[in-house]
XYZ file of C-alpha atoms in Angstrom:
640
model
C 13.145 13.751 -21.795
C 10.866 16.676 -22.542
C 8.076 14.321 -23.642
C 8.663 12.247 -20.525
C 8.286 15.298 -18.276
C 5.064 16.310 -19.999
C 3.587 12.862 -19.375
C 4.239 13.034 -15.645
C 3.784 16.774 -15.082
C 0.597 16.159 -13.058
C 2.671 14.305 -10.445
C 5.142 17.114 -9.837
C 5.261 18.635 -6.328
C 6.997 21.852 -5.318
C 10.123 21.553 -3.195
C 8.893 24.240 -0.780
C 5.811 22.134 0.014
C 7.982 19.125 0.798
C 10.342 21.161 2.976
C 7.371 22.482 4.898
C 6.015 18.958 5.436
C 9.377 17.624 6.646
C 10.529 20.677 8.638
C 13.287 21.206 6.067
C 14.283 17.515 6.177
C 14.562 17.380 9.944
C 16.151 14.113 11.122
C 13.308 13.755 13.604
C 11.060 13.212 10.585
C 13.124 10.273 9.276
C 11.082 7.059 9.256
C 13.536 4.849 7.381
C 16.721 4.554 5.363
C 17.130 2.480 2.194
C 19.348 2.024 -0.822
C 17.972 5.255 -2.277
C 18.479 7.461 0.757
C 16.515 8.652 3.771
C 12.728 8.409 3.935
C 10.828 11.161 5.751
C 7.266 11.185 7.027
C 5.089 14.258 6.806
C 1.694 15.708 6.018
C 0.934 17.506 2.785
C -2.344 18.949 1.534
C -2.061 17.699 -2.056
C -3.689 14.323 -1.498
C -7.284 13.801 -0.433
C -7.802 11.478 2.499
C -4.109 10.903 3.286
C -2.979 12.370 6.590
C 0.593 11.106 6.222
C 2.810 10.413 3.216
C 6.417 9.274 2.775
C 9.143 11.341 1.075
C 12.110 9.360 -0.274
C 15.036 11.730 -0.842
C 17.798 10.684 -3.218
C 21.241 10.585 -1.627
C 23.792 9.966 -4.366
C 26.256 8.589 -1.828
C 24.081 5.472 -1.670
C 25.002 4.596 -5.259
C 21.720 5.297 -7.028
C 21.029 8.275 -9.234
C 18.917 9.746 -12.010
C 18.209 6.495 -13.919
C 16.768 4.770 -10.854
C 14.787 7.878 -9.925
C 13.078 8.234 -13.299
C 12.610 4.474 -13.575
C 10.676 4.537 -10.294
C 8.504 7.433 -11.491
C 7.714 5.691 -14.752
C 7.074 2.228 -13.308
C 4.850 3.187 -10.394
C 2.785 5.662 -12.403
C 2.112 3.196 -15.219
C 1.725 0.002 -13.206
C -0.849 0.281 -10.426
C -2.095 -2.543 -8.230
C -3.459 -2.909 -4.712
C -0.259 -4.706 -3.699
C 2.214 -2.276 -5.248
C 3.245 0.835 -3.339
C 1.479 3.887 -4.759
C 3.523 6.777 -6.117
C 1.741 10.026 -5.266
C 4.195 12.465 -6.803
C 7.804 13.504 -7.259
C 10.048 16.559 -7.031
C 12.928 17.386 -9.396
C 13.993 20.870 -8.356
C 17.197 22.666 -7.302
C 19.218 19.466 -7.541
C 16.829 17.586 -5.254
C 15.165 14.393 -6.402
C 12.363 13.222 -4.125
C 9.709 10.542 -4.540
C 6.414 10.835 -2.661
C 4.637 7.611 -1.711
C 1.672 6.461 0.296
C 2.765 5.997 3.897
C 3.240 2.373 4.977
C 2.757 2.972 8.684
C 3.656 -0.575 9.766
C 7.049 -0.436 8.118
C 8.773 -3.161 6.148
C 8.096 -6.871 6.492
C 11.626 -7.727 7.634
C 11.082 -5.826 10.894
C 8.327 -8.237 11.929
C 9.862 -11.581 10.957
C 11.241 -12.354 14.411
C 8.289 -10.981 16.383
C 6.851 -13.713 18.653
C 3.460 -11.962 18.650
C 3.134 -11.818 14.853
C 0.620 -14.606 14.075
C 1.113 -17.156 11.331
C -2.147 -16.293 9.590
C -1.008 -12.658 9.304
C 2.306 -13.789 7.836
C 0.430 -15.909 5.304
C -1.792 -13.033 4.221
C 1.190 -10.730 3.748
C 2.967 -13.337 1.612
C -0.187 -13.745 -0.469
C -0.510 -9.981 -0.958
C 3.105 -9.666 -2.067
C 2.736 -12.641 -4.412
C -0.274 -11.005 -6.055
C 1.643 -7.788 -6.597
C 4.582 -9.614 -8.144
C 2.260 -11.775 -10.253
C 0.730 -8.582 -11.634
C 4.173 -7.354 -12.693
C 4.883 -10.686 -14.388
C 1.494 -10.756 -16.122
C 1.796 -11.908 -19.726
C -1.754 -11.154 -20.796
C -2.662 -8.505 -23.322
C -0.136 -5.946 -24.485
C 1.220 -5.075 -21.047
C 4.972 -5.406 -20.868
C 6.397 -7.700 -18.255
C 8.226 -6.112 -15.366
C 11.108 -7.944 -13.711
C 11.652 -6.466 -10.257
C 15.266 -7.626 -9.676
C 15.331 -6.813 -5.956
C 12.593 -8.797 -4.207
C 13.325 -9.090 -0.482
C 11.423 -8.787 2.773
C 12.604 -5.212 3.353
C 11.027 -4.203 0.019
C 7.618 -5.462 1.120
C 5.928 -2.608 2.980
C 2.894 -2.870 5.261
C 0.175 -0.237 5.448
C -1.897 0.555 8.534
C -4.186 -2.406 7.790
C -1.228 -4.783 7.312
C -1.790 -5.009 3.562
C 1.478 -5.789 1.780
C 2.873 -3.467 -0.900
C 5.812 -4.400 -3.121
C 8.142 -1.391 -3.337
C 11.491 -0.163 -4.688
C 11.069 -0.430 -8.453
C 14.194 1.560 -9.273
C 16.148 -1.516 -10.391
C 13.306 -3.045 -12.409
C 13.592 -4.080 -16.027
C 10.831 -4.123 -18.642
C 10.502 -7.025 -21.068
C 8.236 -7.722 -24.063
C 4.716 -9.067 -23.604
C 3.117 -12.196 -25.066
C 6.311 -14.235 -25.149
C 6.744 -17.614 -23.518
C 10.046 -16.515 -22.008
C 11.417 -13.074 -21.229
C 15.226 -13.055 -21.240
C 17.182 -9.888 -20.534
C 20.969 -9.745 -20.539
C 22.000 -7.190 -17.925
C 24.530 -6.359 -15.257
C 23.810 -8.355 -12.131
C 22.193 -6.268 -9.406
C 20.189 -7.132 -6.327
C 20.812 -8.075 -2.719
C 23.163 -10.848 -1.619
C 21.217 -13.850 -0.392
C 18.167 -13.094 -2.505
C 19.751 -13.047 -5.982
C 19.052 -15.989 -8.290
C 22.295 -18.045 -8.624
C 21.618 -18.551 -12.351
C 21.297 -14.793 -12.784
C 24.615 -14.262 -10.998
C 26.312 -16.946 -13.087
C 24.999 -16.069 -16.550
C 23.887 -12.440 -16.229
C 20.563 -13.414 -17.829
C 17.504 -12.071 -16.032
C 14.123 -13.817 -16.243
C 10.903 -13.642 -14.259
C 12.043 -16.876 -12.599
C 14.818 -14.797 -11.023
C 12.143 -12.888 -9.095
C 10.477 -16.201 -8.206
C 13.731 -17.395 -6.626
C 14.008 -14.218 -4.548
C 10.404 -14.599 -3.417
C 11.134 -18.179 -2.353
C 13.879 -16.830 -0.095
C 11.332 -14.451 1.455
C 8.928 -17.356 2.068
C 11.625 -19.265 3.949
C 12.440 -16.127 5.949
C 8.790 -15.982 6.991
C 8.819 -19.663 7.925
C 12.033 -19.394 9.925
C 11.447 -15.956 11.459
C 14.867 -14.639 10.472
C 16.684 -12.977 7.577
C 18.519 -15.116 5.040
C 21.866 -13.488 5.901
C 23.290 -14.208 9.348
C 25.948 -12.080 11.014
C 28.014 -14.073 13.480
C 30.905 -12.162 15.021
C 31.336 -10.065 11.913
C 31.182 -13.098 9.608
C 28.249 -13.124 7.192
C 26.745 -16.370 5.943
C 23.745 -17.205 3.744
C 21.198 -19.593 5.256
C 19.326 -20.489 2.063
C 21.351 -23.635 1.305
C 20.832 -24.903 4.859
C 17.082 -24.231 4.660
C 16.799 -26.176 1.398
C 18.720 -29.102 2.872
C 16.505 -29.215 5.966
C 13.449 -29.356 3.719
C 14.934 -32.212 1.679
C 15.797 -34.105 4.870
C 12.257 -33.540 6.205
C 13.628 -31.696 9.220
C 11.648 -28.460 8.978
C 11.085 -28.580 12.738
C 14.752 -27.682 13.146
C 14.348 -24.326 11.416
C 10.705 -23.236 11.838
C 10.232 -20.178 14.034
C 8.984 -21.601 17.331
C 6.305 -19.067 18.215
C 4.102 -19.315 15.095
C 4.915 -23.032 14.799
C 2.387 -23.796 17.530
C -0.477 -22.369 15.476
C 0.338 -23.639 11.972
C -2.118 -26.080 10.428
C -0.036 -29.104 9.269
C -1.529 -29.093 5.772
C -1.004 -25.330 5.501
C 2.642 -25.807 6.481
C 3.079 -28.579 3.926
C 1.719 -26.462 1.069
C 3.612 -23.331 2.130
C 6.994 -25.036 2.548
C 6.562 -27.007 -0.682
C 5.954 -23.938 -2.837
C 8.801 -22.097 -1.080
C 11.181 -24.949 -1.906
C 9.986 -25.106 -5.531
C 10.793 -21.413 -5.926
C 14.414 -22.174 -4.979
C 15.044 -24.841 -7.626
C 18.367 -24.294 -9.353
C 16.752 -25.029 -12.706
C 14.539 -22.153 -13.756
C 12.242 -24.512 -15.657
C 11.326 -26.242 -12.396
C 10.338 -23.036 -10.620
C 6.633 -22.142 -10.524
C 5.178 -18.983 -12.011
C 3.992 -16.315 -9.598
C 0.374 -17.067 -10.527
C 0.933 -20.654 -9.323
C 2.545 -19.309 -6.147
C -0.563 -17.182 -5.555
C -2.834 -20.215 -5.950
C -0.762 -22.305 -3.545
C -0.664 -19.569 -0.916
C -4.430 -19.122 -1.209
C -4.832 -22.842 -0.551
C -2.435 -22.694 2.404
C -4.431 -19.793 3.840
C -7.670 -21.713 3.337
C -6.335 -24.698 5.283
C -5.148 -22.374 8.034
C -8.559 -20.695 8.338
C -11.008 -23.476 7.549
C -9.027 -26.688 7.543
C -9.320 -26.849 3.757
C -13.101 -27.139 3.709
C -13.455 -23.956 1.695
C -10.976 -25.219 -0.871
C -12.833 -28.521 -1.188
C -16.227 -26.853 -1.482
C -14.994 -24.471 -4.156
C -13.594 -27.381 -6.166
C -16.937 -29.175 -5.940
C -18.682 -26.025 -7.111
C -16.354 -25.646 -10.072
C -16.905 -29.243 -11.174
C -20.661 -28.985 -10.878
C -20.958 -25.723 -12.712
C -18.076 -25.824 -15.173
C -20.501 -25.703 -18.103
C -22.410 -22.735 -16.701
C -21.499 -19.122 -17.227
C -20.471 -17.194 -14.140
C -17.409 -16.730 -12.057
C -14.991 -19.651 -11.601
C -13.423 -19.706 -8.160
C -9.924 -18.993 -9.433
C -10.838 -16.570 -12.169
C -9.945 -12.901 -12.205
C -12.186 -12.020 -15.124
C -15.797 -10.968 -14.764
C -18.705 -12.807 -16.326
C -21.423 -10.834 -14.600
C -22.865 -9.819 -17.952
C -23.266 -13.411 -19.176
C -26.452 -15.443 -18.811
C -26.622 -18.773 -17.058
C -27.089 -21.468 -19.663
C -29.255 -23.699 -17.489
C -31.345 -21.088 -15.722
C -34.280 -22.274 -13.659
C -37.871 -21.186 -13.994
C -37.394 -19.024 -10.940
C -34.621 -17.146 -12.743
C -36.846 -16.394 -15.708
C -39.659 -15.090 -13.543
C -37.472 -12.831 -11.421
C -38.117 -9.152 -11.992
C -34.385 -8.383 -11.946
C -32.726 -10.858 -14.327
C -29.470 -8.909 -14.248
C -29.004 -10.105 -10.686
C -30.240 -13.684 -10.999
C -27.882 -14.229 -13.900
C -24.835 -13.395 -11.787
C -22.819 -16.413 -10.749
C -24.716 -19.696 -10.733
C -28.264 -18.513 -10.109
C -30.286 -18.372 -6.861
C -30.768 -21.320 -4.519
C -34.306 -22.375 -3.697
C -34.280 -21.623 0.001
C -34.090 -18.735 2.422
C -31.140 -18.545 4.764
C -30.107 -16.657 7.848
C -26.568 -15.941 6.742
C -25.517 -14.649 10.166
C -25.309 -18.258 11.312
C -22.271 -20.410 10.592
C -24.423 -23.315 9.346
C -27.241 -21.315 7.861
C -28.887 -23.909 5.586
C -32.144 -25.301 7.098
C -31.665 -28.900 8.219
C -34.458 -30.146 5.964
C -32.888 -28.681 2.838
C -29.549 -29.148 1.154
C -27.833 -26.501 -0.885
C -27.559 -27.040 -4.607
C -24.950 -24.311 -4.861
C -21.969 -24.744 -2.525
C -20.737 -21.361 -3.788
C -23.308 -19.664 -1.574
C -21.996 -21.253 1.603
C -20.474 -18.987 4.220
C -17.200 -20.895 4.233
C -16.780 -20.521 0.491
C -17.366 -16.805 0.781
C -14.654 -16.448 3.399
C -12.172 -17.455 0.717
C -13.700 -15.264 -1.980
C -13.608 -12.290 0.380
C -9.819 -12.366 0.344
C -10.060 -11.760 -3.386
C -12.356 -9.334 -5.244
C -16.024 -10.184 -5.134
C -19.345 -9.958 -3.406
C -22.172 -12.280 -2.468
C -25.573 -10.700 -3.027
C -28.787 -11.289 -1.082
C -32.214 -9.912 -1.914
C -34.596 -9.055 0.893
C -37.849 -11.040 0.799
C -40.585 -9.082 2.552
C -43.313 -11.733 2.326
C -42.526 -15.352 3.120
C -44.719 -18.316 4.032
C -42.279 -19.973 6.381
C -39.326 -18.354 8.076
C -37.212 -20.139 10.710
C -37.242 -18.439 14.088
C -33.487 -18.075 13.913
C -33.769 -15.677 10.974
C -33.462 -11.992 11.773
C -34.327 -11.204 8.157
C -35.629 -13.185 5.219
C -32.800 -12.986 2.713
C -32.507 -14.905 -0.548
C -29.105 -15.380 -2.159
C -29.285 -14.210 -5.755
C -25.704 -14.212 -6.960
C -21.982 -14.461 -6.443
C -19.607 -12.172 -8.313
C -15.872 -12.713 -8.298
C -14.112 -10.322 -10.638
C -11.869 -7.302 -10.841
C -12.631 -4.318 -8.608
C -13.871 -2.307 -11.575
C -16.246 -5.068 -12.670
C -17.604 -5.563 -9.171
C -18.119 -1.803 -9.007
C -20.177 -1.945 -12.221
C -22.406 -4.647 -10.761
C -22.986 -2.588 -7.623
C -23.874 0.439 -9.734
C -26.518 -1.583 -11.584
C -28.516 -2.173 -8.390
C -31.200 0.478 -8.460
C -34.710 0.799 -7.110
C -34.588 -1.863 -4.396
C -32.670 -2.918 -1.354
C -30.044 -5.607 -1.452
C -27.589 -6.913 1.059
C -24.201 -8.586 0.800
C -21.784 -9.793 3.392
C -18.082 -9.779 4.068
C -16.047 -12.002 6.328
C -14.809 -10.566 9.620
C -11.384 -10.285 11.094
C -11.467 -10.040 14.877
C -11.393 -6.562 16.316
C -12.579 -3.009 15.881
C -14.378 -1.659 12.841
C -11.917 0.166 10.591
C -11.944 1.719 7.171
C -10.252 0.279 4.100
C -10.149 1.980 0.702
C -9.980 -0.156 -2.413
C -7.020 1.127 -4.424
C -8.743 0.655 -7.776
C -12.203 2.112 -7.179
C -11.590 4.018 -3.911
C -14.842 2.663 -2.507
C -14.649 2.426 1.268
C -15.001 -1.050 2.743
C -14.920 -2.088 6.373
C -13.315 -4.897 8.263
C -12.997 -5.923 11.891
C -9.504 -5.936 13.369
C -8.866 -6.595 17.048
C -6.511 -4.213 18.805
C -8.176 -3.562 22.153
C -8.622 -5.480 25.399
C -10.092 -8.095 25.959
C -8.421 -9.817 23.069
C -11.226 -11.998 21.766
C -14.652 -11.529 20.222
C -16.665 -14.487 18.990
C -17.483 -14.217 15.260
C -21.144 -14.895 15.927
C -21.379 -11.969 18.353
C -21.524 -9.534 15.472
C -23.393 -9.708 12.209
C -22.798 -7.342 9.347
C -25.224 -5.852 6.824
C -24.750 -3.446 3.987
C -27.576 -1.704 2.107
C -27.429 0.371 -1.062
C -29.974 2.585 -2.744
C -29.488 4.517 -5.955
C -30.842 8.079 -6.017
C -32.294 9.968 -8.952
C -29.206 12.174 -9.158
C -26.973 9.145 -9.655
C -25.575 9.089 -6.126
C -25.857 6.101 -3.794
C -26.979 5.862 -0.172
C -25.340 3.123 1.853
C -26.201 1.801 5.300
C -23.609 -0.215 7.175
C -24.731 -1.989 10.324
C -22.818 -4.258 12.667
C -25.061 -5.524 15.452
C -25.611 -8.313 17.943
C -27.566 -11.298 16.725
C -30.716 -11.833 18.746
C -30.041 -15.555 19.209
C -26.436 -15.183 20.328
C -26.017 -14.724 24.051
C -23.068 -12.782 25.451
C -19.912 -14.783 25.983
C -19.112 -14.841 29.740
C -16.258 -12.607 30.766
C -15.905 -10.817 27.463
C -16.790 -7.257 26.539
C -19.096 -6.852 23.557
C -19.766 -3.620 21.673
C -22.720 -2.754 19.482
C -21.553 -0.616 16.582
C -23.815 1.011 14.037
C -22.752 3.200 11.175
C -24.580 4.535 8.179
C -25.185 7.418 5.867
C -22.483 6.912 3.290
C -23.219 8.988 0.241
C -21.159 7.803 -2.690
C -21.149 9.917 -5.838
C -19.039 8.327 -8.574
C -16.548 10.758 -10.081
C -14.002 10.429 -12.849
C -10.414 11.446 -12.265
C -7.860 12.356 -14.886
C -7.015 8.734 -15.598
C -10.673 7.762 -16.010
C -10.907 5.525 -12.942
C -14.060 5.858 -10.820
C -13.620 7.672 -7.538
C -16.030 8.501 -4.772
C -17.108 11.370 -2.551
C -18.163 10.082 0.854
C -20.233 11.424 3.731
C -20.363 9.373 6.887
C -22.789 9.164 9.820
C -21.560 7.181 12.811
C -23.312 6.038 15.984
C -22.127 3.798 18.778
C -24.351 2.153 21.376
C -22.705 0.173 24.177
C -24.433 -3.124 24.906
C -23.388 -6.231 26.765
C -20.855 -4.412 28.920
C -20.368 -6.166 32.242
C -21.107 -4.125 35.356
C -17.927 -5.493 36.895
C -15.806 -3.212 34.725
C -14.996 0.166 36.235
C -16.074 3.235 34.270
C -12.509 4.361 33.545
C -11.711 0.996 31.975
C -14.927 1.090 29.937
C -14.036 4.548 28.673
C -10.538 3.372 27.759
C -11.967 0.522 25.672
C -14.487 2.810 24.007
C -11.778 5.259 23.017
C -9.734 2.445 21.508
C -12.732 1.522 19.381
C -13.537 5.073 18.393
C -10.001 5.865 17.337
C -10.226 3.130 14.733
C -13.745 3.763 13.473
C -13.934 5.337 10.021
C -14.956 8.971 9.980
C -13.896 9.849 13.530
C -10.171 10.369 13.065
C -10.656 13.995 12.105
C -12.692 14.575 15.257
C -10.092 12.986 17.499
C -7.394 15.067 15.858
C -9.215 18.141 17.168
C -9.863 16.816 20.673
C -6.451 15.241 21.039
C -8.132 12.053 22.230
C -7.389 13.045 25.829
C -10.976 13.711 26.858
C -14.235 11.824 26.582
C -15.550 13.401 23.373
C -19.062 13.866 22.153
C -19.594 11.583 19.207
C -20.113 13.648 16.050
C -23.226 13.014 14.058
C -21.738 13.750 10.650
C -18.295 13.941 9.138
C -18.480 15.248 5.601
C -16.357 16.957 2.979
C -16.773 20.565 1.943
C -15.618 22.119 -1.316
C -12.061 22.492 -0.093
C -12.067 18.752 0.721
C -11.304 19.456 4.364
C -13.427 17.557 6.848
C -15.833 19.439 9.063
C -18.156 18.315 11.823
C -21.846 18.793 12.320
C -22.788 18.299 15.947
C -25.841 16.216 16.623
C -27.318 19.131 18.517
C -27.057 21.272 15.375
C -28.603 18.589 13.165
C -31.414 19.855 10.984
C -34.489 17.966 12.201
C -35.850 18.074 8.669
C -32.958 15.884 7.574
C -34.018 12.478 6.358
C -32.434 9.618 8.260
C -32.096 6.041 7.078
C -34.128 3.174 8.510
C -32.591 -0.240 7.988
C -35.815 -1.966 9.037
C -38.208 0.123 6.948
C -40.158 -1.453 4.096
C -39.925 1.821 2.189
C -36.732 2.107 0.177
C -36.705 5.898 0.509
C -37.098 5.949 4.304
C -34.005 4.570 5.945
C -33.551 5.481 9.616
C -31.044 5.050 12.350
C -32.261 4.001 15.772
C -33.820 6.871 17.724
C -32.346 5.811 21.061
C -28.755 6.892 20.925
C -26.109 8.153 23.300
C -24.105 10.944 21.662
C -21.772 11.503 24.567
C -19.740 9.182 26.727
C -20.222 10.083 30.313
């Protein structure tokens, strides 16, 4: 035990700090109750960039104790993944045992199952996230030991503020040996009624297929919009058998939740329900692995988003390029350092071979990638992997699509706002993608990400802690056309090893406003990312952020108070402005800060635009000089 404590000493948090954050465990701070005890929300200064964390306090009356507590500490500190809840620390002092987690502000998945406003595509993405987290625990590659969760259920899938799913509650988990075809553990049966594998209950033998069964129950809960246990006049009954029978009888319409049913793509439904049913096979040998479940859910999501076109294009690309080095569409391993076997003459002549050798090599045309069908009509792509639709699928995984700016071109279609040449696709782990990004020095490159509808918000990659952005709609009116906004991202490496980044989301010059809809022009830039190394050796980043907002396309029919309301809804979700709104209370029309940066104490401070040093060098996204980036000179820094 002494050795164990030494290993996790860096995670220990003082009880006084936790009492201060929770007002001495005030019931008003309770945000949930589980099998471990009450969960409190509070703010604590130990963790950079986290305004709220969750404190799970052990209550021995709930039946769990020291073994589950230390199991949770060990599991979540040794096994880290974007779709596993992050353990930030623990407290073992004065008889108290408390676990400190990242705060999942949208609660547990079970709370949203019956919501009529919870869209099917969001349900699909959450299922896919959870499947990836569980697949990571079951991973049989390398020397990593397998982890069998033993208590997979919808209430143990937590949702963060961006609706990313996090598998939680590892206190009942069991560890099995790696590199074995089957992992069998004889153990006392534990879990939750309705979700427990019948074979596990009958034989007391736990396998990874036991988790697969439980996950299949969750998938049917998502499909039916209800929990697997029904309480009717005090009588509890399990619905799983009925769900399986309805699937066999091809009567899914009898059980599908009516509200999302209207928006489900038929092929997506077929794939989703099929894999859910396979997970519930009585025979463990007939159940799929979690990696297969992940693949099927990715395909179901593709059909829901693109009607399956992305899936078909990616298969064509794999078949055409299966003998070339690069990233296969379903691969999780990086091959960015390998050379393309059949490189073209253009590849050999390129001054940056490290980029042209990524993926399948550059196509021989220039595209305006802000357009849905960006390939010129007179030319056909030789690399389907560079298509926008393919990238929409890749974006849900780890990867980037790289474009190089061409300053001198003989012929450029009028529809092009920039001359950009695709030079590579990388699909790999977060760390490997990070290494590729870090290799881009001396010139300007651009890569795109697919949009979700809505306001521009910040998202931090859990492995590299690089800040990404996505668009998520949560303000009125409730629709923005994808073509209304185009997204660019520029990087430049400095002599001191830091990186300047310019993010820009702007209207496309050939896209007219959609009648009756509000459109916002959002520009942000000035990220300064300096890679750091933490105690565990993972790269981290120090970020400075410059944000500007220019309102364009706003109809004169909207009254000023309504315009201001919409602007505030946008601003509250824009990265870098939360600290400012915390000071203003959000109740007034604030002046937009020019800079939000971090001082030595890691507390955010503001530099007003009126105090900006005029000698400061700004960034120009349209400049031909790599060292002279600028933001537009015509800006409104206050909302009147």
